[in-house]
XYZ file of C-alpha atoms in Angstrom:
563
model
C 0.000 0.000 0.000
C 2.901 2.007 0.812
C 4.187 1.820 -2.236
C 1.175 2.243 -4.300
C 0.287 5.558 -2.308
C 4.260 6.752 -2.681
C 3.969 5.428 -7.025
C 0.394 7.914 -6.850
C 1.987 10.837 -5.484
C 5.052 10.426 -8.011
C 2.775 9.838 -11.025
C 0.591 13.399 -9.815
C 4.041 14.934 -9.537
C 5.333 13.908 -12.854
C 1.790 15.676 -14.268
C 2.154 18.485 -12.486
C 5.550 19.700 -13.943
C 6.026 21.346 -17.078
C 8.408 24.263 -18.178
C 7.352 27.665 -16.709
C 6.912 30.720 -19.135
C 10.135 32.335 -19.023
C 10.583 35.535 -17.108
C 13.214 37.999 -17.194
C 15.727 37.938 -14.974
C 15.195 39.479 -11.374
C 18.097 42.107 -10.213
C 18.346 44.469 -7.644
C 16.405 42.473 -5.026
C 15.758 43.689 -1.228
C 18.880 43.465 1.305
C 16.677 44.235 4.419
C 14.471 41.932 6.131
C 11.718 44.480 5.937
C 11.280 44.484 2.595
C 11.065 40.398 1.877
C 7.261 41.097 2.702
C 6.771 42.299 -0.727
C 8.090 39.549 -2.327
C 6.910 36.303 -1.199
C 3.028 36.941 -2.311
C 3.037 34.499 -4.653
C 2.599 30.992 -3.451
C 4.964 28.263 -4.712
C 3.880 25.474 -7.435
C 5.111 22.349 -5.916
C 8.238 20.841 -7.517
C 8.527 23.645 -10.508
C 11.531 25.037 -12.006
C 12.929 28.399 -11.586
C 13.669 30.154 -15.055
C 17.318 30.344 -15.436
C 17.769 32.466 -12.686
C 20.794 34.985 -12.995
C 21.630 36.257 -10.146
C 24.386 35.234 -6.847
C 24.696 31.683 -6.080
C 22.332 30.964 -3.151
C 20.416 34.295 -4.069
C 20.969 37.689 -2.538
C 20.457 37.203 1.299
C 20.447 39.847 4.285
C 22.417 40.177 7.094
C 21.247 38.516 9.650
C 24.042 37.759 11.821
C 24.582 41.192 12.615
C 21.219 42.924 12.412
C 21.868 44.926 15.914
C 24.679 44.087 17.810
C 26.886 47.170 17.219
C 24.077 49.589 18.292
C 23.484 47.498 21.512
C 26.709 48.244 24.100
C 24.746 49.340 26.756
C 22.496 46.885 27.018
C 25.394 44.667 26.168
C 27.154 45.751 29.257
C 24.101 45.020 31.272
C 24.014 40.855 29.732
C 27.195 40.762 29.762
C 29.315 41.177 33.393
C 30.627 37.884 34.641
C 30.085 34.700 32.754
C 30.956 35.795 29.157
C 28.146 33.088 28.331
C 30.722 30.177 28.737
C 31.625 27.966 31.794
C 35.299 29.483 31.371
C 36.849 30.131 34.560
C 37.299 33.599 35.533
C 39.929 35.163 33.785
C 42.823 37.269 35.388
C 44.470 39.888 33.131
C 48.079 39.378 32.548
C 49.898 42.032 34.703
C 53.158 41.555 32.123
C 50.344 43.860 30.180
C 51.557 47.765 30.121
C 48.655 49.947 30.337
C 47.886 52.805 28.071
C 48.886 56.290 28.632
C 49.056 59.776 27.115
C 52.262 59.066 25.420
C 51.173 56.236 23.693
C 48.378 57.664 22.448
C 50.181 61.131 20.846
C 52.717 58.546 19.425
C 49.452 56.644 17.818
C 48.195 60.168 16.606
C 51.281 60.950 14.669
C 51.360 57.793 12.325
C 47.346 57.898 12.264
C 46.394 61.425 12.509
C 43.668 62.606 14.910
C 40.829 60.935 13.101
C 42.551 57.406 12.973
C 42.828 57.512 16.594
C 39.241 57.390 18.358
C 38.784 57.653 22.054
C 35.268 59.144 21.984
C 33.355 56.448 24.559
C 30.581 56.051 22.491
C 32.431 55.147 19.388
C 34.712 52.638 21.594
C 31.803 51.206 23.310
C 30.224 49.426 20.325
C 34.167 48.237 19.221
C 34.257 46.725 22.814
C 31.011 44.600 22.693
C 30.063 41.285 20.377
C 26.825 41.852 18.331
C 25.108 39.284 20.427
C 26.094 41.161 23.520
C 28.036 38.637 25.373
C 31.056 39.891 25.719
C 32.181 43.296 26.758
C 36.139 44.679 26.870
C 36.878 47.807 28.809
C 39.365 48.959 25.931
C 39.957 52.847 25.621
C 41.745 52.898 22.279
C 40.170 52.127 18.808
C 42.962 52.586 15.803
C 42.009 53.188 12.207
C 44.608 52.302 10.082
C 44.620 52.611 6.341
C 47.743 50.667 5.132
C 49.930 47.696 6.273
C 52.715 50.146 6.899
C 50.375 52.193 9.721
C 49.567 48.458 11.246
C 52.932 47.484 10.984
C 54.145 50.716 13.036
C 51.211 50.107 15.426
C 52.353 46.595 16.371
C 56.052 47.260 16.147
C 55.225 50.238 18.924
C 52.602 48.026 20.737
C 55.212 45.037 21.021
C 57.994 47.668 22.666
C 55.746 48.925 25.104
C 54.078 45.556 25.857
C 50.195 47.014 25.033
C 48.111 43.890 24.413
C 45.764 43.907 20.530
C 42.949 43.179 19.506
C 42.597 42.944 15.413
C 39.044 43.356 14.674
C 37.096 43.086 11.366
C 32.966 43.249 11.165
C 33.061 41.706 14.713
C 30.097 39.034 13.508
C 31.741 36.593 15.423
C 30.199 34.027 18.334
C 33.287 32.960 20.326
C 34.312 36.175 21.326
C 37.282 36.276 19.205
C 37.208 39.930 17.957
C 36.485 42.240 20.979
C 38.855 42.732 24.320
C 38.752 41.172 27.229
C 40.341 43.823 29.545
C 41.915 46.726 27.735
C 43.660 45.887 24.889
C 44.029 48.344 21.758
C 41.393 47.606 19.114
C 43.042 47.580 15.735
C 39.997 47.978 13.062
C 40.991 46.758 9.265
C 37.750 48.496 8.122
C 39.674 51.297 6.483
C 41.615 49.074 4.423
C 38.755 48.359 2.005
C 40.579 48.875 -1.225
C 40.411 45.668 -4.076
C 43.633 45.532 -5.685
C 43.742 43.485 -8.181
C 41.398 40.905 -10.193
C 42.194 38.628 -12.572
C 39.915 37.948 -14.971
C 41.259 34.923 -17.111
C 41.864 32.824 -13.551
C 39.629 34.579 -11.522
C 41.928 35.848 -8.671
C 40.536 38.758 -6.263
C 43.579 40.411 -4.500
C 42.100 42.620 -1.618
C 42.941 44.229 1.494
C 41.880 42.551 4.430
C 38.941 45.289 5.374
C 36.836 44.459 2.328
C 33.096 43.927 3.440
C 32.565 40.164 1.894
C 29.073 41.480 0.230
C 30.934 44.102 -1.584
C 33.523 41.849 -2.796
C 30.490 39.365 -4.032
C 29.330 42.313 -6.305
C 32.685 43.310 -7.753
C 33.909 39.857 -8.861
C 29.486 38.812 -9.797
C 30.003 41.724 -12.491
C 32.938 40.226 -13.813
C 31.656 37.041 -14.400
C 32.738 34.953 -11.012
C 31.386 34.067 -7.540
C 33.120 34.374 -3.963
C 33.862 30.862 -2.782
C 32.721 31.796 1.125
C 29.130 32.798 1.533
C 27.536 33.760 4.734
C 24.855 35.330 6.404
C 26.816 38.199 7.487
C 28.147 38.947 4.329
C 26.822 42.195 4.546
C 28.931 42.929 7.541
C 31.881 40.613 7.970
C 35.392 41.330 6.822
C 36.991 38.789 4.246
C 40.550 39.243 6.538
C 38.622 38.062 9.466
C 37.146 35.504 7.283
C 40.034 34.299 6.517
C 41.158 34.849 10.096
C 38.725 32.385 11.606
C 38.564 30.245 8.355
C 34.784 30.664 8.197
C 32.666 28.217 6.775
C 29.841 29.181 5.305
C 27.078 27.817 2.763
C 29.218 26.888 -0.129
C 32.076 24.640 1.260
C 30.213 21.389 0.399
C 30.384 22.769 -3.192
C 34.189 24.826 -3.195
C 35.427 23.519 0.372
C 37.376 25.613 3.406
C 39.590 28.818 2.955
C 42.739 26.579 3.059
C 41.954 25.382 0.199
C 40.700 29.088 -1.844
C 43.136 31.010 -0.289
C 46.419 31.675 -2.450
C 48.169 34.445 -0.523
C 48.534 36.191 2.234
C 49.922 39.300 3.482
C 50.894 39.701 7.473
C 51.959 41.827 10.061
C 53.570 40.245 12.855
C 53.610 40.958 16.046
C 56.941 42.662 16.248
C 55.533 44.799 13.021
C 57.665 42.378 10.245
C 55.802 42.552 7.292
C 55.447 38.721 5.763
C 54.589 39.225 1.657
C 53.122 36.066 1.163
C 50.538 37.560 -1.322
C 51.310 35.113 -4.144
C 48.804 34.162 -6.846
C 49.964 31.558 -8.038
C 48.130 27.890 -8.133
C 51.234 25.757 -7.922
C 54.203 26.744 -5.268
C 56.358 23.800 -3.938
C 58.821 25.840 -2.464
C 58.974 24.813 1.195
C 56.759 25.887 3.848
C 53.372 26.904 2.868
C 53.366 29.425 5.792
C 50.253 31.195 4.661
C 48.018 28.280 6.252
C 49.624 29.230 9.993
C 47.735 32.395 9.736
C 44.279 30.679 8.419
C 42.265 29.650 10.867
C 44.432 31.592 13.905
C 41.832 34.491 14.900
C 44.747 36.984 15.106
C 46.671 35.635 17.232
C 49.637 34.804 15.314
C 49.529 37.925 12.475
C 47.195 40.635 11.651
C 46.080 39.681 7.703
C 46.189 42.866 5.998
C 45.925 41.906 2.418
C 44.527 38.244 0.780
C 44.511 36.970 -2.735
C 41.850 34.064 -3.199
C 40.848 32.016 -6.094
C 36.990 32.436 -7.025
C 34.847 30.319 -9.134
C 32.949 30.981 -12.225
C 29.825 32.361 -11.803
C 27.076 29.711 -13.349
C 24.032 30.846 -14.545
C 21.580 28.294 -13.741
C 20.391 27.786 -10.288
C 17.681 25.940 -8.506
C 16.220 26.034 -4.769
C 14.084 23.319 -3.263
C 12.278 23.495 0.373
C 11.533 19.899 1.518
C 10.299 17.775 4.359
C 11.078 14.939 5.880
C 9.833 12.638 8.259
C 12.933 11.705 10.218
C 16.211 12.307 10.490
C 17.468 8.955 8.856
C 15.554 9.707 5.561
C 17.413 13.545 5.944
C 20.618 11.723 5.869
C 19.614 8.896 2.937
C 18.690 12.275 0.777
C 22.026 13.344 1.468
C 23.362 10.060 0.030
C 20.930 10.434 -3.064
C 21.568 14.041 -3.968
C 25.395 13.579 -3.708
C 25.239 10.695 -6.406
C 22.175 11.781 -8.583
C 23.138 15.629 -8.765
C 26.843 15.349 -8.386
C 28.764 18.375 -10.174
C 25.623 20.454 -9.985
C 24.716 20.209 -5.520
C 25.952 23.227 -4.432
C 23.454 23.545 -1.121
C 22.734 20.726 1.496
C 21.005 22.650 4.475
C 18.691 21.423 7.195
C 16.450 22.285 10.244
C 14.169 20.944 12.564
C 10.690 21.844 12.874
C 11.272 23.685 15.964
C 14.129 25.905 13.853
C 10.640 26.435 11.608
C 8.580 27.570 13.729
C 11.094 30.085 15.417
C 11.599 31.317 12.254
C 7.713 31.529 11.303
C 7.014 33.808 14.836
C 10.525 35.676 14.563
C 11.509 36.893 11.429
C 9.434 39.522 9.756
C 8.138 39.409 6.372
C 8.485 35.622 5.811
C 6.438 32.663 4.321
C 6.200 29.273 5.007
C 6.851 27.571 1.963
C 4.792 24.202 3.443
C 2.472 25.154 5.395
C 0.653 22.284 5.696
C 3.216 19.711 6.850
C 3.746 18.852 9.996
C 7.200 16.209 9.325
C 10.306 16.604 12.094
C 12.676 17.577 9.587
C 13.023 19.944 6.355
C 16.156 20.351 3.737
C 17.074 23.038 1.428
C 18.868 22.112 -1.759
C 20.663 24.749 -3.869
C 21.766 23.333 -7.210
C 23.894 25.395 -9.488
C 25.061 24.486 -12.911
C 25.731 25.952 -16.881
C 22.970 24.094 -18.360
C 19.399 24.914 -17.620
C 17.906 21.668 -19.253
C 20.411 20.015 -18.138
C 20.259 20.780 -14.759
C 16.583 20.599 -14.537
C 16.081 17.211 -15.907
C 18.320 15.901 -13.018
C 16.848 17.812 -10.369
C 13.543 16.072 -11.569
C 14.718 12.607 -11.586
C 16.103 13.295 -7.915
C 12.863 14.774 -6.462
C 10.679 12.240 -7.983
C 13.010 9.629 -7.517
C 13.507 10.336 -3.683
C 9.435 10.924 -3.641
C 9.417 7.520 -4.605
C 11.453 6.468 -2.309
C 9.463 7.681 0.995
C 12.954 9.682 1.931
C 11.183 13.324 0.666
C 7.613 13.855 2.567
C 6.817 17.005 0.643
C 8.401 20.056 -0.796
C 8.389 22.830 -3.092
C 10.719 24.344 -5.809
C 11.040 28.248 -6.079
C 9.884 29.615 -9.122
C 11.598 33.413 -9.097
C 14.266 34.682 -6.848
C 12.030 36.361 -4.280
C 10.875 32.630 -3.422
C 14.414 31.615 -3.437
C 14.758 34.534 -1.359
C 12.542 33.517 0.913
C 13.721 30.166 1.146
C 17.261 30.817 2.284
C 15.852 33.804 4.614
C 14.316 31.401 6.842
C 17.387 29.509 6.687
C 20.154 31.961 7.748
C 17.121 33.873 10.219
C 17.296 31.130 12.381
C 19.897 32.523 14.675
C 18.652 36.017 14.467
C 15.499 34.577 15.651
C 16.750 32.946 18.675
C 18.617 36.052 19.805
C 15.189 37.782 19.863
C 13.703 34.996 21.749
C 16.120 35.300 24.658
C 19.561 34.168 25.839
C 21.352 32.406 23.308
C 23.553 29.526 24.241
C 25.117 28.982 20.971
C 27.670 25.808 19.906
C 29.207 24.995 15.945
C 29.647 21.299 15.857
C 31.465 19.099 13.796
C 30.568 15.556 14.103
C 29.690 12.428 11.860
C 26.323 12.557 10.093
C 24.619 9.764 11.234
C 24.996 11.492 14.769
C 24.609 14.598 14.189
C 21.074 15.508 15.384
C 21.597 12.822 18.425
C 23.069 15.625 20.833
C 20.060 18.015 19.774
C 17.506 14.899 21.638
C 19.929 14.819 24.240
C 20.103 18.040 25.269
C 16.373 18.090 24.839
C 16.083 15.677 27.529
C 18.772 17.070 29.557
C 16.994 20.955 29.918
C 13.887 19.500 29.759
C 11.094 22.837 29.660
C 14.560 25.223 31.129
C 15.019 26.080 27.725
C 14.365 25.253 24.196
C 16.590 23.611 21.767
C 17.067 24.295 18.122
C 18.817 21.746 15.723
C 20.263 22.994 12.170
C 23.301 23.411 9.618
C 25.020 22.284 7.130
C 24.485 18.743 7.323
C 26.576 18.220 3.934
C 29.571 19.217 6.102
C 28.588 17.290 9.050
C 28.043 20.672 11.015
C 25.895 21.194 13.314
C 24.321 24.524 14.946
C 23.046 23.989 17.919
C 20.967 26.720 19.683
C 20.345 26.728 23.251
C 17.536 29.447 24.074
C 16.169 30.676 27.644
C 15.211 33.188 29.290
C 18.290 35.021 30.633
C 21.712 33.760 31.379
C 21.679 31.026 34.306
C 24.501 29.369 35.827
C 22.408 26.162 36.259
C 21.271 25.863 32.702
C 24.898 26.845 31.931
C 25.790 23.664 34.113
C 23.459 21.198 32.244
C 25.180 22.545 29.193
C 28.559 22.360 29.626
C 30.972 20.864 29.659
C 28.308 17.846 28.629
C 28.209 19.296 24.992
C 31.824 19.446 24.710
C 32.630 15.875 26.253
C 29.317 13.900 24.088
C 31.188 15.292 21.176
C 34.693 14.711 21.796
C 33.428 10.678 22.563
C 32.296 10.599 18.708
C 35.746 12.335 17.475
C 33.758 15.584 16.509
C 35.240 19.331 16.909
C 34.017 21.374 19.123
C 34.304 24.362 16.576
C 33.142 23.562 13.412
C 33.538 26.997 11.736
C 33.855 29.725 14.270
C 36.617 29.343 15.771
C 37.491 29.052 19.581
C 38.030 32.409 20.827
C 37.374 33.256 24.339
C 34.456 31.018 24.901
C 36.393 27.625 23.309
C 39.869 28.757 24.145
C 40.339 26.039 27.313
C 37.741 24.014 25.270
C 40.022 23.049 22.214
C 41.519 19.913 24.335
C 38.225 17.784 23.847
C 39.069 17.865 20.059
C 42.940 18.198 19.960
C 46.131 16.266 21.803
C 47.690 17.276 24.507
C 50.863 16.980 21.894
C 49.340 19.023 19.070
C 48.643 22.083 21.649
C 51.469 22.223 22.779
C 53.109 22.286 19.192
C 50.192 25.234 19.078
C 51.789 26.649 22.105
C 55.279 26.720 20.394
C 54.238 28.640 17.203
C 52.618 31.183 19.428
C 55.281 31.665 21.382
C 57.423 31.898 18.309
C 55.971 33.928 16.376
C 54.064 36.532 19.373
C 56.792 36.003 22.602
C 55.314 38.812 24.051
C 52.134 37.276 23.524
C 50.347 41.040 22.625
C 48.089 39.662 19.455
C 44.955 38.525 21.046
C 45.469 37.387 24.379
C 43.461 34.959 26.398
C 42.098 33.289 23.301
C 42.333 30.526 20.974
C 44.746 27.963 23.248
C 44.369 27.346 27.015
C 46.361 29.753 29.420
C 48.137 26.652 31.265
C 50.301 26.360 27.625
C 50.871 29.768 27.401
C-alpha cells in the first residue's frame, strides 16, 4: 500500500511539472528583512523550475548575523558582566600587560592622525562589545589604520611597550574572538577596504583585508565569477577576518574551506615584520606553505592585511528546493541520493528541525512558510547550481521524484523566481537572528559524523527538559551542526546542564568542538576535547614563536596553562 500511495503521489508529480513561461531575470532584489514582505506573495507550485535564474549563487540574502549588535553596548554591558556566556573560569588579566597612557596615544596620533585615533566612549563602546552582547572589553583605544605600513608601526610600537591587541574586522563573530577582554588596543581593518587586483582569465581577487565580503560578491558577480565563502553576514563581515577564523559558510560542500581558496597572504607580525606572502599563483612547492599558519588563527599569530583568493565561475543556472522529511534517517539517505544523482551540480545541502521552523515563522518579519501544511520533524534546502538549464533541470527532476518515490522526501516545493528563493534561504540563515530575539542564546558549531549529528540536539532536549528550548540545524553536507540553546536570561544552572556535557558527548564521537567559528574566548580552554595534549602544545610553540610577548589577542584561541 505504501508503495502504491508513494507510485500515486510520483505519477501526480510527474503531471504536475512542465516548463514555466520564461521571465526575465530578477536584479536588484531587497537586502533588508523588511522588505522580503513584498516579495513572497506568490505561493509556490510544488516541484517547478525556476527560469534560469541569474543572479548570486544561493540568491541575494540579508544580514542577519549582525542585524543589531553594534548599536546594543549598553544593554550589552548590562548581559554581559561575569560569565561571558561560557563555563570558562574567571579570567585574570596578565599584569606583564603595560597599560595605556598619554604618550602612547600622541605617538598613535602621529602615524594615524587625529581621526585614525578614536577615544570618543561612544564610538569605543560598540568596538568593545560582540553583536550578540556577550562579551564586553573595557578597551579605551580604537585605531584606524589605512595601510599595512600604519599596522605594521602600530604593532612594532605596541610590542615595545608591551600594550596587548585586539585585530578586529565586522566583529560578527560568536566565540568572542574579535572584541577585548580587559583593555587591549582595538586595531579595526575596516579602512583598508581597497580591491587591488582581479584577474579575470583565472579569476583571482587580491584585496585588502577590510573588504566587506558582500561588496567583494558584487565586484567579482560583475565580472563574471562568484566568492567561494558565503555567509549570512556577508553584509557585515570582513573577508581578513574571514580568513582569520577560516569561516565556513554555505558553499564549502560545493568549493570547500579557505585553506583550500586562499592563495596568498599578506601579514603583520607581532613585532611589526611585514610577511609578503601575497602570491597568486596555483602551484608553489617551495617549502613551507606558511600562509596556512595564519588561516584559521583568529589573530593571534599575524594581523592579515591583504589576501589573494581564487573564485569560481559564476554559473548561470540555479535551482532552490524546500523539503520535508519525516525523520532524520531519511534527511541523511537524501544526502546520500543528492550527492550521487546531482553530483557536479549540488551546491546547497542545508537542514532544520521543525522547531528551527517555527522560530523562524514567529521571529523573522516578512516571511512565508513555503509548506504550510506539513507537519514532518525535519526539512532540507537544496541549492543546485550548474551551466545548463535543461540540463540541470532534468536531473533535479529525476532526484525529487526519484527520492518521492522512495518515501525519503515527505513534501516540498521548488522556487519559481528569486524572491521565493529569497525567501527560502531567509528562513534559513534567520534562524539565529530569531533565537537572539527569543532570549539568551547559548550557541555551539559542531562538527561531528552525520549519522549522529542531530543525536546531541535529543539529548540536550532531555537534559533541559522545559529550562530552555533547543534548536537543531546546519550544514548537514559538512557534518556541522548549529546547535541553539535558548532561555530566558543567562543562568549558571542551565549553563551547568550545558557544559561541559556538549563538549565531552562530542569529543566521545571524534567531533570538533568548533566547526567553523573558531574558539576564541568562549572555546579557548575548550580546544583539548578535540585536539592532543601533543598538538597544543606544538600550538603553544608557534605562538610563542611567532608573538613572545604574547600582545596579538590574548586569552584566546589555546588554554592559558600552555601559554
Amino acid at each position: 500500500m505504501a508503495m502504491a500511495r508513494r507510485a500515486a503521489a510520483a505519477a501526480r508529480l510527474l503531471r504536475s511539472l512542465g516548463p514555466l513561461a520564461a521571465e526575465p531575470p530578477m536584479r536588484g532584489m531587497p537586502h533588508t528583512q523588511y522588505e522580503f514582505a513584498n516579495h513572497t506573495k506568490n505561493s509556490c507550485r510544488r516541484f517547478h523550475w525556476i527560469p534560469s535564474l541569474q543572479h548570486p549563487l544561493c540568491g541575494p540574502r540579508t544580514n542577519v548575523e549582525t542585524y543589531e549588535g553594534q548599536c546594543s553596548a549598553n544593554k550589552a554591558s548590562e548581559v554581559q558582566k561575569r560569565t561571558f556566556g561560557s563555563a570558562a573560569a574567571q579570567i585574570q588579566r596578565n599584569p606583564a600587560y603595560s597599560e595605556l597612557n598619554s604618550d602612547d596615544v600622541s605617538y598613535f596620533k602621529s602615524i594615524l592622525g587625529d581621526n585614525g585615533v578614536v577615544q570618543d566612549e561612544d564610538r569605543v563602546a560598540v568596538a568593545n562589545v560582540d553583536w550578540m552582547g556577550k562579551y564586553k572589553g573595557a578597551s579605551q583605544l580604537l585605531l584606524l589604520p589605512k595601510s599595512t605600513i600604519e599596522v605594521s608601526k602600530i604593532l612594532s610600537y605596541c610590542n615595545t611597550r608591551r600594550l596587548a591587541v585586539v585585530p578586529q574586522g565586522g566583529n560578527t563573530g560568536l566565540v568572542g574572538g574579535s572584541v577585548p577582554v580587559y583593555d587591549e588596543v582595538i586595531v579595526s581593518l575596516a579602512g583598508m577596504d581597497k580591491i587591488i587586483s582581479f584577474d579575470k582569465v583565472n579569476g583571482i581577487l587580491t584585496c585588502e583585508a577590510g573588504c566587506v565580503l558582500e561588496n567583494l560578491s558584487t565586484f567579482v558577480e560583475n565580472e563574471g565569477f562568484i566568492m567561494p565563502l558565503d555567509l549570512g553576514a556577508k553584509g557585515s563581515c570582513h573577508i581578513g577576518g574571514n580568513v582569520s577564523t577560516n569561516a565556513g559558510g554555505l558553499r564549502f560542500i560545493r568549493y570547500g574551506s579557505l585553506h583550500g581558496n586562499v592563495l596568498g597572504l599578506e601579514v603583520v607580525m607581532a613585532d611589526g615584520t611585514i610577511l609578503d606572502m601575497l602570491t597568486t599563483l596555483r602551484k608553489d612547492n617551495t617549502g613551507y606553505d606558511l600562509k596556512h599558519l595564519f588561516i584559521g588563527s583568529e589573530g593571534s599569530l599575524g594581523v592579515v592585511t591583504k589576501i589573494s583568493l581564487l573564485t569560481p565561475a559564476k554559473l548561470p543556472s540555479n535551482n532552490v528546493a524546500f523539503l520535508s522529511c519525516n525523520d532524520y534517517t531519511s534527511c541523511q539517505k537524501l544526502l546520500l541520493a543528492a550527492r550521487r544523482n546531482l553530483g557536479e551540480i549540488l551546491s546547497a545541502f542545508e537542514f532544520m528541525d521543525h522547531h528551527c521552523i517555527d522560530l523562524a515563522m514567529r521571529h523573522l518579519e516578512g516571511v512565508q512558510n513555503p509548506l504550510p501544511a506539513s507537519q514532518t520533524k525535519f526539512y532540507v534546502l537544496i541549492e543546485t547550481t550548474g551551466s545548463d538549464e535543461s540540463y540541470n533541470k532534468t536531473k533535479l527532476e529525476a532526484f525529487l521524484l526519484r527520492s518521492m518515490e522512495d518515501g525519503l522526501i515527505a513534501d516540498g516545493v521548488i522556487a519559481q523566481d528569486i524572491s521565493q528563493a529569497s525567501n527560502f534561504w531567509r528562513i534559513r540563515e534567520g534562524i539565529s537572528e530569531a533565537s537572539v530575539k527569543v532570549g539568551a542564546v547559548y550557541k555551539y558549531d559542531l562538527s561531528i559524523p552525520v549519522e549522529k549529528l542531530y543525536d546531541i540536539v535529543e539529548e540536550m532536549r532531555c537534559r533541559l527538559g522545559d529550562n530552555a528550548e533547543v534548536f537543531g540545524y546546519g550544514h548537514l553536507g559538512d557534518g556541522n551542526l548549529h546547535l541553539n540553546i535558548v532561555s530566558s536570561k543567562y543562568d549558571d544552572n542551565t549553563l551547568a546542564q550545558i557544559e561541559p556535557f556538549v563538549y565531552e558527548w562530542t569529543s566521545a564521537q571524534r567531533g570538533s568542538v568548533s566547526a567553523e567559528h573558531g574558539l576564541g574566548l568562549m572555546k579557548a580552554e575548550k580546544i583539548h576535547y578535540s585536539k592532543s595534549p601533543e598538538a597544543v602544545q606544538l600550538m603553544a610553540s608557534v605562538k610563542k614563536l611567532l608573538d613572545p610577548n604574547s600582545i596579538l589577542n590574548p586569552y584566546k584561541v589555546l588554554p592559558r596553562s600552555v601559554l
